[in-house]
C-alpha positions as YAML, in Angstrom:
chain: A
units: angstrom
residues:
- id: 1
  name: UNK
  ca: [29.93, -60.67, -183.73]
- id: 2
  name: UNK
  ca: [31.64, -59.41, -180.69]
- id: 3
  name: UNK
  ca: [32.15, -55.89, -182.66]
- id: 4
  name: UNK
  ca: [28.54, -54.94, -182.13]
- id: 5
  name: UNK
  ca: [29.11, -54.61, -178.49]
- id: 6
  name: UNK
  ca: [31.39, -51.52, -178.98]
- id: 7
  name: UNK
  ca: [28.79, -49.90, -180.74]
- id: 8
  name: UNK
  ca: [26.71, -49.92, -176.95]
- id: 9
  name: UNK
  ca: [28.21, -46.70, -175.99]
- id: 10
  name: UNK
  ca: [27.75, -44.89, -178.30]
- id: 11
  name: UNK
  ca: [24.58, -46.01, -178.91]
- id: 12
  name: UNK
  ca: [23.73, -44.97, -175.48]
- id: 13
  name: UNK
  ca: [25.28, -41.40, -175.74]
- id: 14
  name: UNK
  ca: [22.91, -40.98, -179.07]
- id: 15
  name: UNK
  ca: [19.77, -42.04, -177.16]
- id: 16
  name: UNK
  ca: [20.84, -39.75, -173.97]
- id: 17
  name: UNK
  ca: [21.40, -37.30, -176.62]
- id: 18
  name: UNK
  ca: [18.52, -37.48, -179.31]
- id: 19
  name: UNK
  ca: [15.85, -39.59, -176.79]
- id: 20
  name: UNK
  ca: [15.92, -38.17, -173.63]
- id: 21
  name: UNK
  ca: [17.15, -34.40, -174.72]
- id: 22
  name: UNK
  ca: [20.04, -34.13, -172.67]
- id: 23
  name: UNK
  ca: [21.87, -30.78, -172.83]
- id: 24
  name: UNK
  ca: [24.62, -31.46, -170.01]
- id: 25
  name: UNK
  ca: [28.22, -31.03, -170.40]
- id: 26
  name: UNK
  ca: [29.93, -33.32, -173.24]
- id: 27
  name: UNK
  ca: [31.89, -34.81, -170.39]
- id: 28
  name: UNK
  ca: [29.16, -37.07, -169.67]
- id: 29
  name: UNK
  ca: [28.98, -38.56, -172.75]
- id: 30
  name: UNK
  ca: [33.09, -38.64, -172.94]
- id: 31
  name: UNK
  ca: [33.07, -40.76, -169.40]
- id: 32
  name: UNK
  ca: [30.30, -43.09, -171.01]
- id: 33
  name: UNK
  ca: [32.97, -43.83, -173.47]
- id: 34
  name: UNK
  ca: [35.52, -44.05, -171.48]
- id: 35
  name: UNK
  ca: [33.99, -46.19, -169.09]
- id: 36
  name: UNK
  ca: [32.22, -48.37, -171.33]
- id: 37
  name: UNK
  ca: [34.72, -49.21, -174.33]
- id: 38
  name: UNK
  ca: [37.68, -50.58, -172.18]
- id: 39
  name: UNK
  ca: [34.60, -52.87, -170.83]
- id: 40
  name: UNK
  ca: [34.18, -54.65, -173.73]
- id: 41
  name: UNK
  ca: [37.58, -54.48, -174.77]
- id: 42
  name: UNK
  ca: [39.11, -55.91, -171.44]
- id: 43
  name: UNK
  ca: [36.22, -58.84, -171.82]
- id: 44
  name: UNK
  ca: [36.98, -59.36, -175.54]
- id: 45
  name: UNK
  ca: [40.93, -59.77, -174.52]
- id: 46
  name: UNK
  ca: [40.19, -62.27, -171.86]
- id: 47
  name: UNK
  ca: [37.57, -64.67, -173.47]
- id: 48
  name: UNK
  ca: [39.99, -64.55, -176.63]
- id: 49
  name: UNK
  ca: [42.81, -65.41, -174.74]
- id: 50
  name: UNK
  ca: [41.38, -68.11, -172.87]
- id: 51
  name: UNK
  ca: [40.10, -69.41, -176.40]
- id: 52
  name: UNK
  ca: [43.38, -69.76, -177.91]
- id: 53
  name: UNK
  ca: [44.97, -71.01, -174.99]
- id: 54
  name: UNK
  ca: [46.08, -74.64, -174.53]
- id: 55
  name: UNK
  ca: [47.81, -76.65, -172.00]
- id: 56
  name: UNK
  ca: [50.30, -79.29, -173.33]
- id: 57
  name: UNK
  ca: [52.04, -81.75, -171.47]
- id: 58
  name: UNK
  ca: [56.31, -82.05, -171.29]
- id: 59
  name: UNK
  ca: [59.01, -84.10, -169.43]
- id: 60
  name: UNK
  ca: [62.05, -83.23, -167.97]
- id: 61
  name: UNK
  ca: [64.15, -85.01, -164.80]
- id: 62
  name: UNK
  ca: [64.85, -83.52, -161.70]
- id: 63
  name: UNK
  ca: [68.40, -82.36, -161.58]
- id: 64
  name: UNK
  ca: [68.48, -80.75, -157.83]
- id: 65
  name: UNK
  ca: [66.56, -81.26, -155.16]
- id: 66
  name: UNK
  ca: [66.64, -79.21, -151.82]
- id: 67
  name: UNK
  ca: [65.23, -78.76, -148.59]
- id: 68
  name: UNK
  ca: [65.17, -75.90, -146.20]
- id: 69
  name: UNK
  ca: [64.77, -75.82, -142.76]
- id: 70
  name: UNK
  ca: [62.14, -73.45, -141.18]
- id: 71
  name: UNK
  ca: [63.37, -69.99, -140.39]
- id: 72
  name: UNK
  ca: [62.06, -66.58, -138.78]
- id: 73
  name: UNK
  ca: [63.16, -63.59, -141.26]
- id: 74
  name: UNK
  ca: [63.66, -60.40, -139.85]
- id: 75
  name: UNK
  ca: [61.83, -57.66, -141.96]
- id: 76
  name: UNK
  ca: [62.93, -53.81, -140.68]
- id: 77
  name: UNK
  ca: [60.07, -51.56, -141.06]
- id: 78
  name: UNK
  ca: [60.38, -47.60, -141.12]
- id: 79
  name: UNK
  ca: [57.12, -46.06, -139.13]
- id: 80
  name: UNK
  ca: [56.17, -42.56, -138.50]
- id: 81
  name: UNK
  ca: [54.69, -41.59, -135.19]
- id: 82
  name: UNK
  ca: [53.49, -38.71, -133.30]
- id: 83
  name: UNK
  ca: [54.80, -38.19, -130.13]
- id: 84
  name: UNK
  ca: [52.74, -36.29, -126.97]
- id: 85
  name: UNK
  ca: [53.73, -32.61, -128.22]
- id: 86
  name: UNK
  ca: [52.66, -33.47, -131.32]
- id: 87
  name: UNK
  ca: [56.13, -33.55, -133.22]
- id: 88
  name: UNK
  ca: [56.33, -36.39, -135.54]
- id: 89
  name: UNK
  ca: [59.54, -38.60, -135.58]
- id: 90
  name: UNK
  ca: [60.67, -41.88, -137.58]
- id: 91
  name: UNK
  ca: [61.44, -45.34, -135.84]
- id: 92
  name: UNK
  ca: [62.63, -48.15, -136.87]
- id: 93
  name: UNK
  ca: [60.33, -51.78, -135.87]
- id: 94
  name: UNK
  ca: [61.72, -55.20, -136.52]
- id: 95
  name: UNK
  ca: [58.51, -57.86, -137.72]
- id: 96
  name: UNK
  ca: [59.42, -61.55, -137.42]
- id: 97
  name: UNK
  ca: [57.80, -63.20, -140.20]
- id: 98
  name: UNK
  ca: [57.86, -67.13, -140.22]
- id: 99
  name: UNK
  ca: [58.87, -69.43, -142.94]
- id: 100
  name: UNK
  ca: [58.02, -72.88, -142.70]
- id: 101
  name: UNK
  ca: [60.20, -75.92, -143.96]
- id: 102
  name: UNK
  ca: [60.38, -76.00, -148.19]
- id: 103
  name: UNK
  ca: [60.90, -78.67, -150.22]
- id: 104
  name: UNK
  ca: [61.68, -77.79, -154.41]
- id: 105
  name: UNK
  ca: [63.75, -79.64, -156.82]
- id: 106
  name: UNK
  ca: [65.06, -78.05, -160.35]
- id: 107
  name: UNK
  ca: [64.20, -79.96, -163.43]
- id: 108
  name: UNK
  ca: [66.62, -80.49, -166.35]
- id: 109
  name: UNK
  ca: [64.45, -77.60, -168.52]
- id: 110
  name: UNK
  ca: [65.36, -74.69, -165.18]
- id: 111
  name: UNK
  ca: [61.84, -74.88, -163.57]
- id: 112
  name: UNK
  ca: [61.65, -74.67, -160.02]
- id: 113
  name: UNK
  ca: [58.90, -76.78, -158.33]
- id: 114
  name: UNK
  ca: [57.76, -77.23, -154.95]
- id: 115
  name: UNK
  ca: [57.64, -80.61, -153.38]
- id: 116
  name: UNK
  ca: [57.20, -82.39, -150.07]
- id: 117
  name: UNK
  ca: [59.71, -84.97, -148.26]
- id: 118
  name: UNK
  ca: [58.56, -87.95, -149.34]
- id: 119
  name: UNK
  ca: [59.16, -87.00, -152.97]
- id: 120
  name: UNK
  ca: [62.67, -85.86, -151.65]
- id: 121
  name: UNK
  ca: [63.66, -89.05, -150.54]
- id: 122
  name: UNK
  ca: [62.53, -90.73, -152.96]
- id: 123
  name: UNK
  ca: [64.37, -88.93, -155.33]
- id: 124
  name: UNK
  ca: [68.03, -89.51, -152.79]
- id: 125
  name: UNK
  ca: [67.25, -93.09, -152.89]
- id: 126
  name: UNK
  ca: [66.66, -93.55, -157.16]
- id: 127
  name: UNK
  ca: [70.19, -91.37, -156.84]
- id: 128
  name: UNK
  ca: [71.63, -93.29, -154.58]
- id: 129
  name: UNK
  ca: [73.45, -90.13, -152.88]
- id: 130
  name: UNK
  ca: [73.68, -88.28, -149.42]
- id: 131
  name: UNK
  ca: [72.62, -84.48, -149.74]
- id: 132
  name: UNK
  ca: [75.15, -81.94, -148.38]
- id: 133
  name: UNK
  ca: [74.64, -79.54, -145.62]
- id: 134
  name: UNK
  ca: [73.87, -75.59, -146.92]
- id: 135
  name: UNK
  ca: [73.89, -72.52, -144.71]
- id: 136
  name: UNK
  ca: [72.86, -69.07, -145.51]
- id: 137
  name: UNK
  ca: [73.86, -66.07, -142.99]
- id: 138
  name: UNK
  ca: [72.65, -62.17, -142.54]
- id: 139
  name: UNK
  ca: [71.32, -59.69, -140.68]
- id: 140
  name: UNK
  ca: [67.55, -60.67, -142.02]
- id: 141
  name: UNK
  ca: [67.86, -64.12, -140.43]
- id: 142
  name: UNK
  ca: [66.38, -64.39, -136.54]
- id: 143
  name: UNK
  ca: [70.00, -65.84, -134.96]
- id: 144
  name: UNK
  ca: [72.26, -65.25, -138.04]
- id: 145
  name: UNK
  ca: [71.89, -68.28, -140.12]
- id: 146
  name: UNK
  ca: [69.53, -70.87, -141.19]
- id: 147
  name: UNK
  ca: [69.91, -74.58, -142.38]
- id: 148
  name: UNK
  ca: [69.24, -77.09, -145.17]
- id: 149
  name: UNK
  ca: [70.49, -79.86, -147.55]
- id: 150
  name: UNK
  ca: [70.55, -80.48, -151.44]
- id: 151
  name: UNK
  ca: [71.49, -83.34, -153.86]
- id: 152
  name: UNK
  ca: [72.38, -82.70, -157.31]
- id: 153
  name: UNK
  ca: [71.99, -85.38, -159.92]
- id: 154
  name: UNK
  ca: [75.90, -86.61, -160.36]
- id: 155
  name: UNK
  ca: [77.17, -86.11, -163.91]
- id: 156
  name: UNK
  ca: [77.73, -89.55, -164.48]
- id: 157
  name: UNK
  ca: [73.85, -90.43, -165.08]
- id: 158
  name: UNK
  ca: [73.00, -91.23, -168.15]
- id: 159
  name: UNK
  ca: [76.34, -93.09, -169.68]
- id: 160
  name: UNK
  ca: [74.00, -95.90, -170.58]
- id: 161
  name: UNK
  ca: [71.42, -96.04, -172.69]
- id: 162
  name: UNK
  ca: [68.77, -95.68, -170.40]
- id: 163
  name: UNK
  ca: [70.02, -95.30, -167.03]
- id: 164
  name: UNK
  ca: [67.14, -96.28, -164.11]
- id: 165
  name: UNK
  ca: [68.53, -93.63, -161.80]
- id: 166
  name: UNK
  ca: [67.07, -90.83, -163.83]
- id: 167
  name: UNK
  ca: [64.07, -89.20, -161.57]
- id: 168
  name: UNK
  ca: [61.54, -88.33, -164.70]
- id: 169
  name: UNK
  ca: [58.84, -85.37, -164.01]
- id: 170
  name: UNK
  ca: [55.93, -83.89, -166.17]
- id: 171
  name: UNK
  ca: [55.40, -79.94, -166.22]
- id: 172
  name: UNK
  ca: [52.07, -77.93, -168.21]
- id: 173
  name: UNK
  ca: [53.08, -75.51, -170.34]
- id: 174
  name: UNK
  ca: [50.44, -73.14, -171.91]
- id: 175
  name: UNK
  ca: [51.07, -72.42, -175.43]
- id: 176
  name: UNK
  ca: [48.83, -70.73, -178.41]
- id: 177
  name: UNK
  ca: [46.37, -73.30, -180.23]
- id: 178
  name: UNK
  ca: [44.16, -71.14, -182.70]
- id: 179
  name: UNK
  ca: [42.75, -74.43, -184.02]
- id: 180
  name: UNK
  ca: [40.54, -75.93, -181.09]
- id: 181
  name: UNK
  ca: [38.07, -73.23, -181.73]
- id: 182
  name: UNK
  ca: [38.19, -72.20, -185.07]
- id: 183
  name: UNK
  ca: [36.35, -73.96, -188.01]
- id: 184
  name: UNK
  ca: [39.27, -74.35, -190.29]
- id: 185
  name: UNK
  ca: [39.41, -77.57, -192.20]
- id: 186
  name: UNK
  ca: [42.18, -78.57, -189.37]
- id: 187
  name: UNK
  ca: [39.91, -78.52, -186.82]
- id: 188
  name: UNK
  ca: [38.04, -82.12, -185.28]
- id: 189
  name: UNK
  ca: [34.60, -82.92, -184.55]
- id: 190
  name: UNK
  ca: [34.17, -82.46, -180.91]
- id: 191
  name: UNK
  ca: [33.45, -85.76, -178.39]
- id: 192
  name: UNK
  ca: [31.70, -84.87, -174.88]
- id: 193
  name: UNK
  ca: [33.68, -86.48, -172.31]
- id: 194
  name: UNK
  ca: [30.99, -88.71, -170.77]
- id: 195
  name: UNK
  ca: [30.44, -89.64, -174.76]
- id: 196
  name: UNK
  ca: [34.44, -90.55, -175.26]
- id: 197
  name: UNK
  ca: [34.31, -92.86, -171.78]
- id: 198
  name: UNK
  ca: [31.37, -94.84, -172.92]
- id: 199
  name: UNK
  ca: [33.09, -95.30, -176.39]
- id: 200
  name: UNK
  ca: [36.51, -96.35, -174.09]
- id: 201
  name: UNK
  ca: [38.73, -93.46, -175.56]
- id: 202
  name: UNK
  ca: [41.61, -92.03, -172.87]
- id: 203
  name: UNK
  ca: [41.06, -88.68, -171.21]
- id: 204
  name: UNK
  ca: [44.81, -87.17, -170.19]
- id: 205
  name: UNK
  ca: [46.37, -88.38, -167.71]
- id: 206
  name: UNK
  ca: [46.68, -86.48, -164.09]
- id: 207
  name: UNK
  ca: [50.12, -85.17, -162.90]
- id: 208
  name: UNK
  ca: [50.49, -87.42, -160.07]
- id: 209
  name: UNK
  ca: [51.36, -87.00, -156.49]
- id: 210
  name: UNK
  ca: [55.13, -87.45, -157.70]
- id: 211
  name: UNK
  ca: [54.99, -84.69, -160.21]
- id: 212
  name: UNK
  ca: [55.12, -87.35, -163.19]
- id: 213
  name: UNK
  ca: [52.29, -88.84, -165.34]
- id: 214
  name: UNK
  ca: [51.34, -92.01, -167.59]
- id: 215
  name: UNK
  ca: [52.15, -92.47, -170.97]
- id: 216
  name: UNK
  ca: [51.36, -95.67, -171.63]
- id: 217
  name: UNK
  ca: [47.51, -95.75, -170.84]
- id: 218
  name: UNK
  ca: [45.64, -99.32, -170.87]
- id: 219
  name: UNK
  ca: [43.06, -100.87, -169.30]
- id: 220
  name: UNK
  ca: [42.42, -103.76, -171.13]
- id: 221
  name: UNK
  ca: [46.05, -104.81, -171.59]
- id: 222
  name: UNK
  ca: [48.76, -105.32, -168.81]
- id: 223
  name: UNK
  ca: [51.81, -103.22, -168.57]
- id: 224
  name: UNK
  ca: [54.60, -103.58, -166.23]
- id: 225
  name: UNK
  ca: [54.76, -101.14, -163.78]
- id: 226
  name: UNK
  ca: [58.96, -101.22, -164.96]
- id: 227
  name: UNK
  ca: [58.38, -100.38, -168.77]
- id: 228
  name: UNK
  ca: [55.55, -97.76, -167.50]
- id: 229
  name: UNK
  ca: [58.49, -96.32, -165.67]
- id: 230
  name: UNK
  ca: [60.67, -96.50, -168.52]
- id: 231
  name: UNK
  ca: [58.81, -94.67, -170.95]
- id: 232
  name: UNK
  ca: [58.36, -91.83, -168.30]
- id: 233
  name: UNK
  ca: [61.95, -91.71, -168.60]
- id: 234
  name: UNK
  ca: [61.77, -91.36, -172.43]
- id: 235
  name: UNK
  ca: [59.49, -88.46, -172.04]
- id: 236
  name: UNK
  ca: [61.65, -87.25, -169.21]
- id: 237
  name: UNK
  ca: [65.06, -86.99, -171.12]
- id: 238
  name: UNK
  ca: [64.82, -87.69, -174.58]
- id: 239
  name: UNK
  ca: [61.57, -86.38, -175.17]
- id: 240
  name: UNK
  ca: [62.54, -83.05, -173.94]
- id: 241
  name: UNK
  ca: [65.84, -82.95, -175.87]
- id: 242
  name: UNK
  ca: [63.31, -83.41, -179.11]
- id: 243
  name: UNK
  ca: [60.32, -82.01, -177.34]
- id: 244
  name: UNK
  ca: [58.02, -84.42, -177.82]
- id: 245
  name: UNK
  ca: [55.80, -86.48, -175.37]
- id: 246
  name: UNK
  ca: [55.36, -89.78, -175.87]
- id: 247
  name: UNK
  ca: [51.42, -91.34, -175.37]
- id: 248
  name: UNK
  ca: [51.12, -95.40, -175.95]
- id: 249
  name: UNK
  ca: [47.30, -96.08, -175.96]
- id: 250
  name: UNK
  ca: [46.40, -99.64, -175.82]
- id: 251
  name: UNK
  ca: [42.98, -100.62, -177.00]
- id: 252
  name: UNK
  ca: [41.29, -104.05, -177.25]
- id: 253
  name: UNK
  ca: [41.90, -104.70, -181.22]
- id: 254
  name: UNK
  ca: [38.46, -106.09, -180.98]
- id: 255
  name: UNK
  ca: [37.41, -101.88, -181.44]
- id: 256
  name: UNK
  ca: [38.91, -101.59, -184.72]
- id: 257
  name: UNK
  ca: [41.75, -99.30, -186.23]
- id: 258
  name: UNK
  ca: [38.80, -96.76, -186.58]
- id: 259
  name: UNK
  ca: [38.91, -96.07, -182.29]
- id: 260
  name: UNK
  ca: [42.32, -94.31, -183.25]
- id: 261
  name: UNK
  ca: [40.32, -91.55, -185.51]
- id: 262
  name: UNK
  ca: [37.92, -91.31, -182.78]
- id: 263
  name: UNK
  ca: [40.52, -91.00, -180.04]
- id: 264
  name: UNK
  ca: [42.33, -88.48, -182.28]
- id: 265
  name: UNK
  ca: [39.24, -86.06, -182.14]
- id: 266
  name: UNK
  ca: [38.58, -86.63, -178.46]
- id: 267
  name: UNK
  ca: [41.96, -85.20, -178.48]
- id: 268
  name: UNK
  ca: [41.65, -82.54, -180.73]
- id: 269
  name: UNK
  ca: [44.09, -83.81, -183.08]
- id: 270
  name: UNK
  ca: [46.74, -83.89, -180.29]
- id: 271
  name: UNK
  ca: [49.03, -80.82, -178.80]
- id: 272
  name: UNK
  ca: [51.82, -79.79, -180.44]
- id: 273
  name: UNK
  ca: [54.13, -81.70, -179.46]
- id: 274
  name: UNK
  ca: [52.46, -85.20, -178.81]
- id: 275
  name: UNK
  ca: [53.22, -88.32, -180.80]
- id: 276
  name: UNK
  ca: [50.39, -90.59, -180.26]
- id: 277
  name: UNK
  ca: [50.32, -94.15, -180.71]
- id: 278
  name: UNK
  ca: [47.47, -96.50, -181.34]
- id: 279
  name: UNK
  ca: [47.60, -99.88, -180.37]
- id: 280
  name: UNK
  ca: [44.85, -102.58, -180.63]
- id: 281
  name: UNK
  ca: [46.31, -105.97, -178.94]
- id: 282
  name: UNK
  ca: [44.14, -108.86, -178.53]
- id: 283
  name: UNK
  ca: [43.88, -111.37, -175.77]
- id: 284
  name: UNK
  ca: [46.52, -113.13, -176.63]
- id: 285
  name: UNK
  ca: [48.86, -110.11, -176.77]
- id: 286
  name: UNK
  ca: [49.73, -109.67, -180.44]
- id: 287
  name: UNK
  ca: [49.16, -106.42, -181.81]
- id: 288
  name: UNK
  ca: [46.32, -106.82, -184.59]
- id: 289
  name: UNK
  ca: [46.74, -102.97, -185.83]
- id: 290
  name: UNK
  ca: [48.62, -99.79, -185.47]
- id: 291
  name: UNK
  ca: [47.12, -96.30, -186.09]
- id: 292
  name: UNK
  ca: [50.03, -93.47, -184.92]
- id: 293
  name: UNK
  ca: [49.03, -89.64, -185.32]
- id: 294
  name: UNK
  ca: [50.77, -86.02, -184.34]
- id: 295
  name: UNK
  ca: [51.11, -82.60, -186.22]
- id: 296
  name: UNK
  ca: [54.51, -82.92, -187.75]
- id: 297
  name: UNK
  ca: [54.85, -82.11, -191.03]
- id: 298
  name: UNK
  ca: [56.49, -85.09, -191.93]
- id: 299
  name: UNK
  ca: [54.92, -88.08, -191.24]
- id: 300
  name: UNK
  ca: [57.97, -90.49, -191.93]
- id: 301
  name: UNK
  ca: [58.59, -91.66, -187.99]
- id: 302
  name: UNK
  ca: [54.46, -91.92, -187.56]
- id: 303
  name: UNK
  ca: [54.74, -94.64, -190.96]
- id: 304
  name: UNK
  ca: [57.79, -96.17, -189.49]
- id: 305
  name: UNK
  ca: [56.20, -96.77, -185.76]
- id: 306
  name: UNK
  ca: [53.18, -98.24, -186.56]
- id: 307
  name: UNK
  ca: [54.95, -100.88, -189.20]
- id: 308
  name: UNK
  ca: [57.36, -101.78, -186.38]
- id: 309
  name: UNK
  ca: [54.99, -102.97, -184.34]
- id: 310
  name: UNK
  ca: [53.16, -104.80, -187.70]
- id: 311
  name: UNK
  ca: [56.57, -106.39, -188.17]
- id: 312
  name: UNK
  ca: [56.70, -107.17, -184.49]
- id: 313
  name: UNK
  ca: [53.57, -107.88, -183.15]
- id: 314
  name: UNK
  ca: [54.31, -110.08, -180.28]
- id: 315
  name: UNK
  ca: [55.50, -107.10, -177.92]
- id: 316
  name: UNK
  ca: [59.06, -106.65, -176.65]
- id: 317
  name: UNK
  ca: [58.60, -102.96, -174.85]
- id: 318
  name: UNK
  ca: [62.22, -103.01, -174.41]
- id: 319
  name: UNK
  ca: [63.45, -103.64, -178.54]
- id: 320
  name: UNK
  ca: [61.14, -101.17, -179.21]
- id: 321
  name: UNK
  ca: [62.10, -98.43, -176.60]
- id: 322
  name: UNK
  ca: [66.07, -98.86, -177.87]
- id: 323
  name: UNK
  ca: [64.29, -99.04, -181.65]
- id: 324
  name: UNK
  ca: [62.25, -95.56, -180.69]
- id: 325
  name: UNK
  ca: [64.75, -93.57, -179.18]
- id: 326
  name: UNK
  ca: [67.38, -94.11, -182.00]
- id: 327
  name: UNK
  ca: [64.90, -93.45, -184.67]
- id: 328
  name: UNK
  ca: [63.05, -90.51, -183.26]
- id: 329
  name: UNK
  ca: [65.81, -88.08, -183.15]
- id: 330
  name: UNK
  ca: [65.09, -86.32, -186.30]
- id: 331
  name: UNK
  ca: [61.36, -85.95, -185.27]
- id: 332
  name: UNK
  ca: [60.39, -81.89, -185.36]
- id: 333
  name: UNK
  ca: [56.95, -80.88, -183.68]
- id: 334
  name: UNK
  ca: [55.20, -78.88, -185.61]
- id: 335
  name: UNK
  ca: [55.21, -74.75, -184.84]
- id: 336
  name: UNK
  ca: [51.72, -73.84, -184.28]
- id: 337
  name: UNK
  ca: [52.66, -70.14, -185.20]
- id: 338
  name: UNK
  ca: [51.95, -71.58, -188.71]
- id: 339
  name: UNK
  ca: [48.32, -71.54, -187.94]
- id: 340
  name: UNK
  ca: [48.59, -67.60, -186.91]
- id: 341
  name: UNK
  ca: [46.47, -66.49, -189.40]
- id: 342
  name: UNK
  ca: [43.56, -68.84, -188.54]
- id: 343
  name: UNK
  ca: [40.42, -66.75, -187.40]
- id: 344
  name: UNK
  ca: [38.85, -67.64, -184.23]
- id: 345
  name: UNK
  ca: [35.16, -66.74, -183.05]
- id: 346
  name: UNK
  ca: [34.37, -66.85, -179.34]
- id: 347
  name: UNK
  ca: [31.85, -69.18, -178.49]
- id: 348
  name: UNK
  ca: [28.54, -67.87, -177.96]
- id: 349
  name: UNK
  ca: [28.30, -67.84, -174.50]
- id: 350
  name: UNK
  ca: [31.51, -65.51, -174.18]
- id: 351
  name: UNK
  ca: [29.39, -62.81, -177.12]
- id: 352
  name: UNK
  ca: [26.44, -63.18, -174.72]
- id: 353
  name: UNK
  ca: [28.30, -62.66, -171.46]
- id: 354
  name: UNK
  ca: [30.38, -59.48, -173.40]
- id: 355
  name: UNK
  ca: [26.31, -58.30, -174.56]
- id: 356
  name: UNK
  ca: [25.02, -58.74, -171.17]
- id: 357
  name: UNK
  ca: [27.72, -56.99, -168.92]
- id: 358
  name: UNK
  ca: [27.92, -54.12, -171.53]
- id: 359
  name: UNK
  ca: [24.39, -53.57, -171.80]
- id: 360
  name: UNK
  ca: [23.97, -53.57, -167.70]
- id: 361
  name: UNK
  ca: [27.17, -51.08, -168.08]
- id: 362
  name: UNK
  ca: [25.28, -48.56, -170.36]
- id: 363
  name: UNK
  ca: [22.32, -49.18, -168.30]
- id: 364
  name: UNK
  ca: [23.70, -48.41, -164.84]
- id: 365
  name: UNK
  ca: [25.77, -45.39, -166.63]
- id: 366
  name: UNK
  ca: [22.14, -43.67, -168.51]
- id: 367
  name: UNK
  ca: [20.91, -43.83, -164.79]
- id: 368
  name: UNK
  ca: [23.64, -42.36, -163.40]
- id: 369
  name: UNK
  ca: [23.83, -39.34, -165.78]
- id: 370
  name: UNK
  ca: [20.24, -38.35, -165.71]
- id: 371
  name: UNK
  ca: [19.50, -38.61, -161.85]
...
């Protein structure tokens, strides 16, 4: 238990004390303390924080995109100096500080992202607009003004059901998980990674080089690179309105509906607001069996997925996109603040590493005093 370790101190202070006879001032043993308590404390705060910690996955689309040309700012600079008969005097000195071009677009949830140009035209062309010029003038700005352009999504997007124009993006958002490392009865067996790959479970996708990832993940099956793009869009527009993201695994049904409970524990049971579905498809590209799993508390849309594609299992990715989208509107992820009171140990390398540093602290502090 982590608790030991702010015993050190003032374990130390009794040895100083009772072992080596020490009669110097008690403000040696107070700066022992004080220098060795908010050690273990400031250690104890950061392992537990990156314990509970977790990184979940959500969509949005871009709604503005910009660009601005470089510039030279003009910073003004108050210095002091000394002149020959030693009087000092105040001057003013103007530093020209560079700013290179910038590219950053605004998604639909009011993050502000950097970018590069070929993601900016990309993003003009699936718009199909021209951006407009913008200036900005002052007295900070080397020649009084500086350039650019923007594009903002027009308001008419989105009057169909699913409208192709829409420019889908995938953010990381930390959030608190007390479950990955506790040992309540919610928590998963743990898979090593090199253990899920040789069993052919899927590891998260990467944020790719145009700020968007997968979430339909097969490599046994082929998907369209069209429908891929569609279900971004789900996760982009819909999914954030219900904040959930959207993963379609595909496995060979050959592995068995038992893959799922594997792939479920790879996963830790899933982020917060993931809805996960299972697919196994054989070679002739009928779905044998359906395994869907998230944390809401009600399971309804989970039962009602994986019979659709039972009652359907010759795929049509577009019947069951319009089928999804119109069904999963009530779906509520679940709030992990219900698992507050969960307790969570720290792994044991994070006690040893706390042990170890405190220990050298107490150390290095005994020396100190009695030298």
């Amino acid at each position: 238990m982590v608790a030991f370790a702010y015993l050190f101190p003032l374990i130390t202070c009794l040895l100083l004390k009772f072992g080596f006879q020490f009669g110097g001032e008690w403000k040696y043993y107070f700066w022992i303390i004080l220098s060795g308590e908010p050690l273990v404390a400031g250690l104890h705060c950061l392992f537990y924080y990156c314990t509970i910690r977790s990184e979940e996955y959500i969509g949005s689309l871009v709604q503005r995109i910009q660009y601005e040309a470089p510039w030279t700012e003009l910073q003004h600079h108050t210095v002091t100096r000394r002149d020959s008969n030693g009087k000092t005097y105040s001057t003013t000195e103007i530093r020209h500080v560079y700013h290179p071009e910038r590219y950053h677009f605004v998604t639909s949830l009011g993050s502000t992202v950097n970018t590069d140009g070929r993601f900016y035209h990309y993003v003009l062309k699936q718009w199909g607009v021209k951006a407009f010029p913008l200036s900005w003038s002052g007295n900070t700005i080397k020649g009084g003004i500086r350039y650019g352009h923007a594009a903002v999504m027009p308001p008419t997007f989105g009057m169909t059901f699913d409208d192709q124009r829409w420019v889908s993006v995938t953010q990381k958002h930390s959030y608190v998980n007390k479950i990955k490392n506790s040992n309540s009865i919610f928590k998963h067996r743990k898979i090593a990674r090199q253990d899920a790959l040789e069993l052919g479970l899927y590891d998260y996708p990467p944020i790719g080089a145009f700020h968007d990832a997968e979430c339909i993940l097969s490599n046994s099956f082929p998907v369209d690179e069209g429908i891929r793009r569609l279900f971004r869009r789900f996760n982009g527009k819909h999914g954030a309105q219900i904040q959930m993201r959207l993963y379609i695994l595909v496995f060979p049904d050959s592995k068995g509906v038992g893959v799922s409970e594997l792939q479920k524990a790879f996963w830790q049971g899933g982020h917060k607001n993931e809805f996960v579905i299972c697919l196994g498809i054989s070679s002739s590209g009928k779905v044998e069996w359906a395994r869907v799993f998230s944390w809401s508390d009600n399971q309804h849309l989970e039962v009602e997925t994986a019979n659709w594609f039972l009652k359907n299992p010759y795929l049509n990715w577009n019947t069951f996109y319009q089928w999804f989208v119109s069904h999963s509107r009530n779906w509520r992820r679940k709030e992990f603040s219900d698992f507050k009171y969960i307790n969570v140990s720290l792994p044991l390398w994070q006690l040893l590493t706390i042990y170890s540093v405190s220990i050298l602290e107490n150390l290095i502090a005994l020396k100190i005093v009695l030298a």
